[in-house]
Short mmCIF file of C-alpha atoms and ligand atoms in Angstrom, two decimals:
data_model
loop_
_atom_site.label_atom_id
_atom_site.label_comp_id
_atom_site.label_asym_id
_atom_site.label_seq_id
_atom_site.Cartn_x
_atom_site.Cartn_y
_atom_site.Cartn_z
CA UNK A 28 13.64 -16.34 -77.15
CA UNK A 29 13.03 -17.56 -73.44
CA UNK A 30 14.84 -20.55 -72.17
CA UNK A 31 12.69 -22.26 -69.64
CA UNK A 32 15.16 -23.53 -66.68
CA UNK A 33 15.13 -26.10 -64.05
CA UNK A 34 17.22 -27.10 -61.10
CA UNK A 35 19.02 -29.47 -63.12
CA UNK A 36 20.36 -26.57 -64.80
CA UNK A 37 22.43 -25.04 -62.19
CA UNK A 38 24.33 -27.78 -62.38
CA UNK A 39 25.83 -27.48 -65.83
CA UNK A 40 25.96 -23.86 -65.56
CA UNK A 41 27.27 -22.88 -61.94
CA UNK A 42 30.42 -23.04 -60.05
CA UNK A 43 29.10 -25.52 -57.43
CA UNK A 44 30.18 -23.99 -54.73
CA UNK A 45 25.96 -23.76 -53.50
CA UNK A 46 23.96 -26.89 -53.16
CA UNK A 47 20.46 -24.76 -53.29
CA UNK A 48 17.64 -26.73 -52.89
CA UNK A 49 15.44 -28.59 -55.82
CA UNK A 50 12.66 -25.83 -55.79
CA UNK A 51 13.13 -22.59 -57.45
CA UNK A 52 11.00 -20.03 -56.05
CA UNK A 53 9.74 -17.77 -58.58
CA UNK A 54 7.64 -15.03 -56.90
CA UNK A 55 7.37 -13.33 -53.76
CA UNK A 56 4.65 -11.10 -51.72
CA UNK A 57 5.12 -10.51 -47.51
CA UNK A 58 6.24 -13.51 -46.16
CA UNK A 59 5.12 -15.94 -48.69
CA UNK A 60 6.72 -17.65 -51.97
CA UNK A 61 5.44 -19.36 -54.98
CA UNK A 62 7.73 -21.85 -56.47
CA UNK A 63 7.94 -22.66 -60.69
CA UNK A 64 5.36 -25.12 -59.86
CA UNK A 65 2.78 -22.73 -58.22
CA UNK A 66 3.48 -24.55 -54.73
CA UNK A 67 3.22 -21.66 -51.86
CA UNK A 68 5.87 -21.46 -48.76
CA UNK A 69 5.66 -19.02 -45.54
CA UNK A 70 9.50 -17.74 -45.51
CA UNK A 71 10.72 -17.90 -41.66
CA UNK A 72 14.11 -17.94 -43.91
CA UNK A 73 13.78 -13.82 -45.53
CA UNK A 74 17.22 -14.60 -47.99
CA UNK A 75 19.34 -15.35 -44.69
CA UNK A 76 18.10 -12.43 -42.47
CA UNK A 77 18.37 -9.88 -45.79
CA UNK A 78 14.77 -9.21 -46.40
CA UNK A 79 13.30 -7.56 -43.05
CA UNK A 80 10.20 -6.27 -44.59
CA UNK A 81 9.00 -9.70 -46.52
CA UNK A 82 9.40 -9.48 -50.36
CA UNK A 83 8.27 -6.78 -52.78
CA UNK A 84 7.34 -4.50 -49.79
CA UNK A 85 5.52 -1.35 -51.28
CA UNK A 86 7.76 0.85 -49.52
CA UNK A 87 10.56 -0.58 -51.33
CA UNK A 88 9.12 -0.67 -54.31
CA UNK A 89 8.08 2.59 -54.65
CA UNK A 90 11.86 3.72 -53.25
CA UNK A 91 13.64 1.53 -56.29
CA UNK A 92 11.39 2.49 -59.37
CA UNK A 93 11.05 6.33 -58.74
CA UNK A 94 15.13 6.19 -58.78
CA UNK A 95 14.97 3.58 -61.36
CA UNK A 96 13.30 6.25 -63.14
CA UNK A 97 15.67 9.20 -62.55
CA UNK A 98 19.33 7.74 -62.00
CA UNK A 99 21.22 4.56 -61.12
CA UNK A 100 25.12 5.32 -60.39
CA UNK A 101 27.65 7.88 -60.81
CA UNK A 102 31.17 5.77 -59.37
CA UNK A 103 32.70 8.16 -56.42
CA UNK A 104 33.85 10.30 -58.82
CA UNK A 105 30.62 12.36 -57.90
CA UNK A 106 28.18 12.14 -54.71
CA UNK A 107 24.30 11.41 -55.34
CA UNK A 108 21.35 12.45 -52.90
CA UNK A 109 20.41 9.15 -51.89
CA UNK A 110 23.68 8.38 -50.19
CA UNK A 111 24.06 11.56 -48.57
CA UNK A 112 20.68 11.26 -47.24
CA UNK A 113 20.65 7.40 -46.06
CA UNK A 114 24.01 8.46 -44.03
CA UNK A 115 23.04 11.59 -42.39
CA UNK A 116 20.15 9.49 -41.18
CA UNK A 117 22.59 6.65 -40.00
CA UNK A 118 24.47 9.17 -38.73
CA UNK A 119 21.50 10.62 -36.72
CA UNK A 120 20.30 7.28 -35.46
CA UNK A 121 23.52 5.93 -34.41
CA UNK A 122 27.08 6.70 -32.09
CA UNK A 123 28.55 7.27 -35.16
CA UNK A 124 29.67 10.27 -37.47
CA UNK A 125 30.93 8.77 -40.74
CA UNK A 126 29.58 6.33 -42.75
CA UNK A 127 31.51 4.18 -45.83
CA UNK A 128 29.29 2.29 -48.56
CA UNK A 129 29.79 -1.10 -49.63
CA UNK A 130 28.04 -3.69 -51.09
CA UNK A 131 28.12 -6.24 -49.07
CA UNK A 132 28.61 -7.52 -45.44
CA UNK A 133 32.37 -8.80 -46.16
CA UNK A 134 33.05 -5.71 -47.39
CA UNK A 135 31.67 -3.76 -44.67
CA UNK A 136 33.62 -5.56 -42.75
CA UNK A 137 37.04 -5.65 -44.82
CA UNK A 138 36.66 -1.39 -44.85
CA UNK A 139 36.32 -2.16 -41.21
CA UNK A 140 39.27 -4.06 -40.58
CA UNK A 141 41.43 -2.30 -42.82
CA UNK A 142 40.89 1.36 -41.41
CA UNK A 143 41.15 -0.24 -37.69
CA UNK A 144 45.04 -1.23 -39.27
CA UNK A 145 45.48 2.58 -40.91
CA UNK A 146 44.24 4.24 -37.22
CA UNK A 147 46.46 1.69 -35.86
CA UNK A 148 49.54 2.50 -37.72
CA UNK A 149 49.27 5.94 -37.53
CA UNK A 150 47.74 6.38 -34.28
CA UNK A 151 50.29 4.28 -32.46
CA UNK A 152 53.09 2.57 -34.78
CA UNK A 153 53.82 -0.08 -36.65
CA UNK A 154 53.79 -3.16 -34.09
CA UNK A 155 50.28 -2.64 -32.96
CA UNK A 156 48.51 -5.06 -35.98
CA UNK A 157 47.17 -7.71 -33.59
CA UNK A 158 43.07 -8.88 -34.32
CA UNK A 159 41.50 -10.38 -31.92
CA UNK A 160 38.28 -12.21 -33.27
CA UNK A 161 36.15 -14.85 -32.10
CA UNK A 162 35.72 -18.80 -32.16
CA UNK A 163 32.68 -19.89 -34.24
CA UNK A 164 32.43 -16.18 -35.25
CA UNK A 165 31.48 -14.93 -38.90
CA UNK A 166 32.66 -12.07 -41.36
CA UNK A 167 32.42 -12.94 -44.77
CA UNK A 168 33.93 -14.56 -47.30
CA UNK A 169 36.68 -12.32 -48.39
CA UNK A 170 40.24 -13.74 -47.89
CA UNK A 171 40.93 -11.03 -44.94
CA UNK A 172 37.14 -11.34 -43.26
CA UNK A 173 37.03 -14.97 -43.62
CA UNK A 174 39.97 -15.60 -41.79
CA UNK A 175 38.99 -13.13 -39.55
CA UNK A 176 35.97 -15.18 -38.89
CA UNK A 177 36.65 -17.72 -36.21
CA UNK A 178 36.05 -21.37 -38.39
CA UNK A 179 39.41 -22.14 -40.20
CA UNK A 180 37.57 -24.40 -42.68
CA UNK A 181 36.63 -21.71 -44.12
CA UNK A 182 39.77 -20.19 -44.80
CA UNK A 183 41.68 -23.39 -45.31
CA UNK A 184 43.03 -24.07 -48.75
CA UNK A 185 43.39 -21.12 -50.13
CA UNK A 186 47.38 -20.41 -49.85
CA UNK A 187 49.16 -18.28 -47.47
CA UNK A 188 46.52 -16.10 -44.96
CA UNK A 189 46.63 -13.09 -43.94
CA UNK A 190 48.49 -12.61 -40.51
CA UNK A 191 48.56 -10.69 -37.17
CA UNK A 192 45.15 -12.90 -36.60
CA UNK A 193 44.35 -14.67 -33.22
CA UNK A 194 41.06 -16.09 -32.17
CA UNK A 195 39.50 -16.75 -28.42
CA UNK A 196 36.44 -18.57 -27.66
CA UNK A 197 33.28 -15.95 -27.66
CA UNK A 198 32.02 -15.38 -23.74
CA UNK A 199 35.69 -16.29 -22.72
CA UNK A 200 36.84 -13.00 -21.15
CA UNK A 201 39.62 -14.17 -19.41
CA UNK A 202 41.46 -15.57 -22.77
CA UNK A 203 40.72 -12.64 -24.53
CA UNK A 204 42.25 -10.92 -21.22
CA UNK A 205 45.33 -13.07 -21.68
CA UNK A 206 45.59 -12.34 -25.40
CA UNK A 207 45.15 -8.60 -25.41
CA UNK A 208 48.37 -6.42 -24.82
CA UNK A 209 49.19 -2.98 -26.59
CA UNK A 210 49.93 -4.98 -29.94
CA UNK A 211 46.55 -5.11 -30.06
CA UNK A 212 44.93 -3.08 -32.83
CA UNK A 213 41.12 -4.52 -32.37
CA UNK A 214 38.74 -7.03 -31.60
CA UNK A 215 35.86 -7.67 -33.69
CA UNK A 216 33.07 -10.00 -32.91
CA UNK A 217 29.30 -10.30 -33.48
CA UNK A 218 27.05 -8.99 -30.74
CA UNK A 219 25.13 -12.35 -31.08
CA UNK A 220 26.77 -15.07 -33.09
CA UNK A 221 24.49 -15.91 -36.37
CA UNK A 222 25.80 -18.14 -38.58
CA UNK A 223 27.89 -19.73 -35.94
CA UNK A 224 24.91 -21.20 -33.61
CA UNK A 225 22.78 -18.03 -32.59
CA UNK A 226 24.93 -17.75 -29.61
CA UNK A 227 24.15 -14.93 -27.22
CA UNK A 228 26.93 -13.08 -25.57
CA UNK A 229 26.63 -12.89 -21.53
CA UNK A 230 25.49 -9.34 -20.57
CA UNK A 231 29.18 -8.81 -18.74
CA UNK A 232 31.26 -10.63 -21.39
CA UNK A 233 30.49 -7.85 -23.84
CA UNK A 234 31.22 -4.74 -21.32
CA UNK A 235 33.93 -6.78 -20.16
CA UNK A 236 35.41 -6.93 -23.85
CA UNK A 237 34.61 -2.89 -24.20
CA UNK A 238 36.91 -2.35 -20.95
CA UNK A 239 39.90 -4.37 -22.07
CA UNK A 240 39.71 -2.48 -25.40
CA UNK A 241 39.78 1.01 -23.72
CA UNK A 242 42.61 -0.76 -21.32
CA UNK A 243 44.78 -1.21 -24.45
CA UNK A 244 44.07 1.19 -26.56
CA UNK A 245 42.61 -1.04 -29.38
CA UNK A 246 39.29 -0.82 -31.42
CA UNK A 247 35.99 -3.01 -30.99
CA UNK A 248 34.42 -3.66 -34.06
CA UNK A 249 31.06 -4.87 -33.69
CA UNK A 250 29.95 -6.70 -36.82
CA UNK A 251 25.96 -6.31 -36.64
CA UNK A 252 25.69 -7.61 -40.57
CA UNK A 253 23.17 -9.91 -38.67
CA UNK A 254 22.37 -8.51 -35.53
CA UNK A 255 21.87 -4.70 -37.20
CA UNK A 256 18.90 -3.07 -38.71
CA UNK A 257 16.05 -4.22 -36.63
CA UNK A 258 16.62 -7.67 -36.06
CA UNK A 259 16.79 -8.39 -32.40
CA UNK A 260 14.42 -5.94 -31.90
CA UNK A 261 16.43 -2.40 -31.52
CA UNK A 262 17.68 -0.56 -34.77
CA UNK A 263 21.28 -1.99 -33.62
CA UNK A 264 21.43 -4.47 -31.21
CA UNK A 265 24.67 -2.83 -29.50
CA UNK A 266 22.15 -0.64 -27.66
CA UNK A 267 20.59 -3.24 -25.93
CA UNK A 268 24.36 -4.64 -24.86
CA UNK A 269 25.00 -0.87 -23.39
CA UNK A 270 28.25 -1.21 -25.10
CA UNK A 271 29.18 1.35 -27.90
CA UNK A 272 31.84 -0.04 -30.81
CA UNK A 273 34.19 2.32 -32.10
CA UNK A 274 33.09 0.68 -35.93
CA UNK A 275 30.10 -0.75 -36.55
CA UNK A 276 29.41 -3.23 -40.39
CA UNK A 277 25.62 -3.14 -41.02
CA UNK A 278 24.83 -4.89 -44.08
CA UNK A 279 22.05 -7.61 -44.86
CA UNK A 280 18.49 -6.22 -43.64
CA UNK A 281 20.04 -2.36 -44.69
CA UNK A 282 18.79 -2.85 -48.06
CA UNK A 283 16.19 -5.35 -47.63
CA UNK A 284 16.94 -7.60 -50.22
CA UNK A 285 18.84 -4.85 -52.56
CA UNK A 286 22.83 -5.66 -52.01
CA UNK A 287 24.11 -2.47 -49.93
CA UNK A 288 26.60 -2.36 -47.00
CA UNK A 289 28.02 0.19 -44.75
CA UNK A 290 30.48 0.80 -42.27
CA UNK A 291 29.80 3.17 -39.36
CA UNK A 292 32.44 4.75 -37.37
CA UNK A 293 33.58 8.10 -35.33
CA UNK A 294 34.88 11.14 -36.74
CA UNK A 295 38.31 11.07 -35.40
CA UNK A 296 39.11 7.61 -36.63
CA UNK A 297 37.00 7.80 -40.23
CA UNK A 298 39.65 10.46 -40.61
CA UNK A 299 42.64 7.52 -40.92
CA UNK A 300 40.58 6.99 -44.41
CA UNK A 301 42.05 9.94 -46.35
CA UNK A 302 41.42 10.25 -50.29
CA UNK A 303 42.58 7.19 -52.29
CA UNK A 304 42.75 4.64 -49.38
CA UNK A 305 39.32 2.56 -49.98
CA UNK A 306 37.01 2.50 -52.25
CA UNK A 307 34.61 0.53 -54.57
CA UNK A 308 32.90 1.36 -57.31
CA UNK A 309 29.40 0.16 -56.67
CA UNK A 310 29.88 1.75 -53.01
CA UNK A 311 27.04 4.09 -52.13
CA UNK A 312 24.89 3.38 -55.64
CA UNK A 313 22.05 6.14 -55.87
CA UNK A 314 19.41 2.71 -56.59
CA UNK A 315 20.92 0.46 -53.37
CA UNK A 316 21.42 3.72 -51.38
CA UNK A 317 17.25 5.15 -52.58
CA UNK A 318 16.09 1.12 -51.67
CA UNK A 319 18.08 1.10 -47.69
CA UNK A 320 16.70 4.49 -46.96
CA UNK A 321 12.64 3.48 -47.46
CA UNK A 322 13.73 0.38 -45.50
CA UNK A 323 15.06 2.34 -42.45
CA UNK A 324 12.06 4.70 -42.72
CA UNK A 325 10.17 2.20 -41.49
CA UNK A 326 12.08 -0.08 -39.94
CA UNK A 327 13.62 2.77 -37.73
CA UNK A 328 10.34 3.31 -35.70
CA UNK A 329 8.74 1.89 -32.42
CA UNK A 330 5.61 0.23 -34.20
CA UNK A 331 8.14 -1.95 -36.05
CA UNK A 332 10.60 -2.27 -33.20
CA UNK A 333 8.25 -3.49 -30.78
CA UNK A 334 6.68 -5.72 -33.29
CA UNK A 335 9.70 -7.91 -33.64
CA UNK A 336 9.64 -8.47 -29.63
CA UNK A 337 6.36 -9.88 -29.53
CA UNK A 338 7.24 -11.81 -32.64
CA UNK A 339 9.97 -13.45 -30.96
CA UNK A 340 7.73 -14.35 -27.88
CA UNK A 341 5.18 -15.88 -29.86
CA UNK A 342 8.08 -17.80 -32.10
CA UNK A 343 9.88 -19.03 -28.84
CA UNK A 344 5.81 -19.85 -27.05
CA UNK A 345 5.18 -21.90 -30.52
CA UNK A 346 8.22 -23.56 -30.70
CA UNK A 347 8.57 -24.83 -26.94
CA UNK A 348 5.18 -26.60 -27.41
CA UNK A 349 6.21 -28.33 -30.76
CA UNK A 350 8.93 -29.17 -28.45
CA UNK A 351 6.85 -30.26 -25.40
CA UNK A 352 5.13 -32.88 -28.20
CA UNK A 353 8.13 -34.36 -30.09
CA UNK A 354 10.91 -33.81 -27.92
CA UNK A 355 13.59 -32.67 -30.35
CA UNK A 356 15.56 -29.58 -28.77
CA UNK A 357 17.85 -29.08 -26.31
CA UNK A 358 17.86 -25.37 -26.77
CA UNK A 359 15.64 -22.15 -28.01
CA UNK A 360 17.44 -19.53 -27.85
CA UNK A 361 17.90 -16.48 -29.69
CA UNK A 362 16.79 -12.62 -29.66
CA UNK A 363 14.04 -10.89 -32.05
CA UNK A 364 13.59 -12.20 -35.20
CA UNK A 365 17.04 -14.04 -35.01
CA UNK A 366 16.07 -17.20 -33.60
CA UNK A 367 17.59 -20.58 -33.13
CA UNK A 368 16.35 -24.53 -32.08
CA UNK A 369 19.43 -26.96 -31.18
CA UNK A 370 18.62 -30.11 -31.79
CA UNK A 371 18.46 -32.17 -29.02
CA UNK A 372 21.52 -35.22 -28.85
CA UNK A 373 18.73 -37.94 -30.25
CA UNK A 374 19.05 -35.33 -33.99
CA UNK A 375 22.39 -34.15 -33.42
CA UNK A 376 24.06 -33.41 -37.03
CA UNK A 377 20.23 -32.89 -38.35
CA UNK A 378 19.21 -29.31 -38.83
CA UNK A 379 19.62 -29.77 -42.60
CA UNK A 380 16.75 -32.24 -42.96
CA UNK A 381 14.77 -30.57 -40.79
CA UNK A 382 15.36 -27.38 -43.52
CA UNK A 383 14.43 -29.87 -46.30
CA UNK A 384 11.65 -31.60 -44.69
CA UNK A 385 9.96 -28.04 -43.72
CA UNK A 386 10.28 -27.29 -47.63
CA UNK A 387 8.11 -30.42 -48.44
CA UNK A 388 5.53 -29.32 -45.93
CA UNK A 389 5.59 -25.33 -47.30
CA UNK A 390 7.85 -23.68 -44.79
CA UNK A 391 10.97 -22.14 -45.43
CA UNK A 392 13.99 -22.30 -42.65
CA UNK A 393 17.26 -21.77 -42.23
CA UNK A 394 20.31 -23.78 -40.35
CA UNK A 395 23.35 -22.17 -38.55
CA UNK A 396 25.53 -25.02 -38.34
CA UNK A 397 25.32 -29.29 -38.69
CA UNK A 398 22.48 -28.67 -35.03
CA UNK A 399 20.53 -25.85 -34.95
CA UNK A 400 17.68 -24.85 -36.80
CA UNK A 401 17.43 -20.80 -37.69
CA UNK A 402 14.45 -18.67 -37.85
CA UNK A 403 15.09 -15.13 -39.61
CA UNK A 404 11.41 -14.14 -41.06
CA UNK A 405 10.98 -10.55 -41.96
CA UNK A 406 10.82 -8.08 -39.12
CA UNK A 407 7.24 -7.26 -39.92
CA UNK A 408 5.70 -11.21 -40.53
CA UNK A 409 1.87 -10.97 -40.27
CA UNK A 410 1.16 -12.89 -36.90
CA UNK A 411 -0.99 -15.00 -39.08
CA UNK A 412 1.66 -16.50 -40.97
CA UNK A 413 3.60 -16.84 -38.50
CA UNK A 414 1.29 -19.14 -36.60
CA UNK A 415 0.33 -20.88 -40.48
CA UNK A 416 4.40 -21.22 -40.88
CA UNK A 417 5.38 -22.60 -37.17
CA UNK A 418 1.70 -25.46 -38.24
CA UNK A 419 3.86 -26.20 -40.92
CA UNK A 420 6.87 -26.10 -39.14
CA UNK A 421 5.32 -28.67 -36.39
CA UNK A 422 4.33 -31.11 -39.64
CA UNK A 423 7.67 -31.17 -40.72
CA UNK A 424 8.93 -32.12 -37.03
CA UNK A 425 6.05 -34.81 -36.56
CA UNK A 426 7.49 -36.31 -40.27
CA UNK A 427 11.28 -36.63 -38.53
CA UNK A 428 9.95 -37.52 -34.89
CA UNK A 429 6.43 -38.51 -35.00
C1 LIG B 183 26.20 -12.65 -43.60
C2 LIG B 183 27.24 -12.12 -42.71
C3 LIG B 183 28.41 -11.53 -43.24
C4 LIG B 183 28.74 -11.55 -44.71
O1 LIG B 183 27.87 -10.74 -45.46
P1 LIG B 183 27.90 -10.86 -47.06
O2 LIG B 183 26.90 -9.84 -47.50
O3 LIG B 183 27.53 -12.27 -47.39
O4 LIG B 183 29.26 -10.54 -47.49
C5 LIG B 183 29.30 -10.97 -42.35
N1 LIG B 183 29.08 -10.98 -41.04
C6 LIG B 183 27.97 -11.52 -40.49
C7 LIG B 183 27.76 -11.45 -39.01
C8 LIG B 183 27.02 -12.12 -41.31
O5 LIG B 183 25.93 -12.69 -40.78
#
């Protein structure tokens, strides 16, 4: 027996810690949905930056049943062939040597953190446990990476936090200069703030952070959970900053809607992670590991690549005329398919209606934060619906401003 379900449903049935919105999307193809009542949305949104190929991409599909078909998980109690093969391609792509699985981008990040304290305490002692991490920043939601992550609200509430944590505003090189000494064990930011504003970092901020960590011996974590896999238009957008991190979270677009993280690093400081330090049990599934390594086969190439930069063009061209007619940003900003519109002071505080008021008019968009409107389509978004989305996109504006 099938239960049909509704909205109203999550209600009685979910910890309501989500407010998701009164549609329930039921089927996906590319870049376009089909909600339960057969209504059809162009998804600038791609499950928060996740799914960088659009849904149900054949690729991917093909990837997930033929493993589907032949094995699912072992635990780390034995290797499997997809694994080994998505990192040795990692490995190939990338600075790095040595690759962890997770699931997720928190935990990417909380193997990330946690060996930077191991290499730390080995490497150097005891007193050097200092994190540096930036204002506004974002890591995830577990208790370490969330107060990691530079908005206290999010880690409010919750009892006594974990400590040796300090925060600086992000493009403020001269605090971090003040705050770093050889207690420091790393700094970890995001080569180009998501959920905090889409908040580029200045070209000389970034090599500027990379020489203070060299200075004092500490780590730089870049967390590309975002940023990584495509999305601003390189496989990782730390080649772009010519900056290399020492560790390097990639989660999100890595499995393209099938939950997979990873943590890159070095040889010499992956070997602070003997046997019996980290683990998970899901980490480095043959099915997550089969789906991530079909995604970077074709996201990894220039077709793909380049694609995203003159999606971003025509995004940014689009979206200064809507603004040239209504008059509602003060900003577009963003790289590749990682975009962002700040509201203008007249719709400060907004963003979220604008979300809802696209979803009336059949366009699905994101916010990062109370002001700015967020654009994370897949990477490869047929130009067509991107110019049928932004139409849609301009309706919902003219509703709010017109
Ligand atoms: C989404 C995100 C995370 C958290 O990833 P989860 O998979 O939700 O745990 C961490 N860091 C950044 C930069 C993110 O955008």
């Amino acid at each position: 027996m099938t239960t049909t379900v509704n909205r109203a449903m999550f209600d009685d049935v979910m910890v309501p810690n989500y407010n998701p919105a009164q549609v329930i999307p039921v089927k996906g193809e590319g870049s376009r949905l089909w909600d339960q009542a057969g209504k059809e949305y162009v998804d600038f949104a791609g499950g928060i930056a996740v799914n960088c190929l659009g849904h149900c991409h054949p690729a991917m599909v093909k990837a997930l049943t033929e493993q589907g078909n032949k094995l699912w998980h072992l635990s780390n109690v034995y290797t499997n062939e997809p694994a080994i093969r998505l990192a040795k391609k990692l490995v190939d792509a990338t600075f790095a040597d040595r690759v962890y699985f997770a699931n997720s981008g928190a935990e990417a990040n909380e193997a990330a953190l946690k060996l930077a304290r191991r290499w730390a305490m080995e490497q150097h002692g005891e007193h050097k446990q200092q994190i540096i991490a930036f204002k506004k920043g974002f890591h995830g939601r577990t208790f370490f990476t969330v107060t990691v992550g530079g908005q206290p609200a999010y880690s409010d509430g919750f009892g006594p936090k974990p400590g040796g944590i300090e925060h600086v505003a992000y493009n403020d090189l001269s605090a971090l200069k003040e705050m770093m000494s050889d207690k420091t064990c790393a700094v970890m930011m995001e080569p180009l703030q998501g959920e905090g504003g889409v908040i580029s970092p200045d070209a000389d901020f970034v090599k500027g952070v990379r020489e203070l960590c060299d200075e004092h011996n500490a780590l730089l974590i870049f967390d590309e959970v975002q940023t990584g896999f495509g999305r601003t238009g390189s496989l990782y957008a730390y080649e772009q900053l010519g900056v290399t991190p020492d560790i390097l979270a990639s989660a999100k677009s890595l499995g393209g809607g099938f939950p997979i993280g990873a943590m890159l690093t070095t040889k010499e400081i992956a070997a602070h992670l003997k046997p019996g330090t980290h683990g998970s049990t899901y980490g480095g599934n043959a099915l997550a590991c089969a789906v991530a390594e079909a995604v970077f086969d074709v996201v990894n190439t220039e077709e793909v690549l380049a694609g995203v930069r003159k999606r971003e063009a025509m995004f940014k061209e689009t979206l200064q005329k809507i603004n040239d007619r209504y008059n509602v940003f003060g900003d577009i900003r963003g790289q590749g398919m990682l975009l962002g519109a700040e509201l203008n002071s007249t719709y400060e505080g907004k963003a979220r209606d604008f979300m809802m008021a696209g979803i009336e008019a059949g366009v699905m968009v994101l916010v990062a934060g109370p002001s700015v409107i967020r654009f994370t389509p897949s990477l490869v978004i047929p130009e067509a619906d991107v110019q049928e989305g932004l139409k849609r996109f301009e309706q919902a504006v003219a509703n709010i401003a017109g």
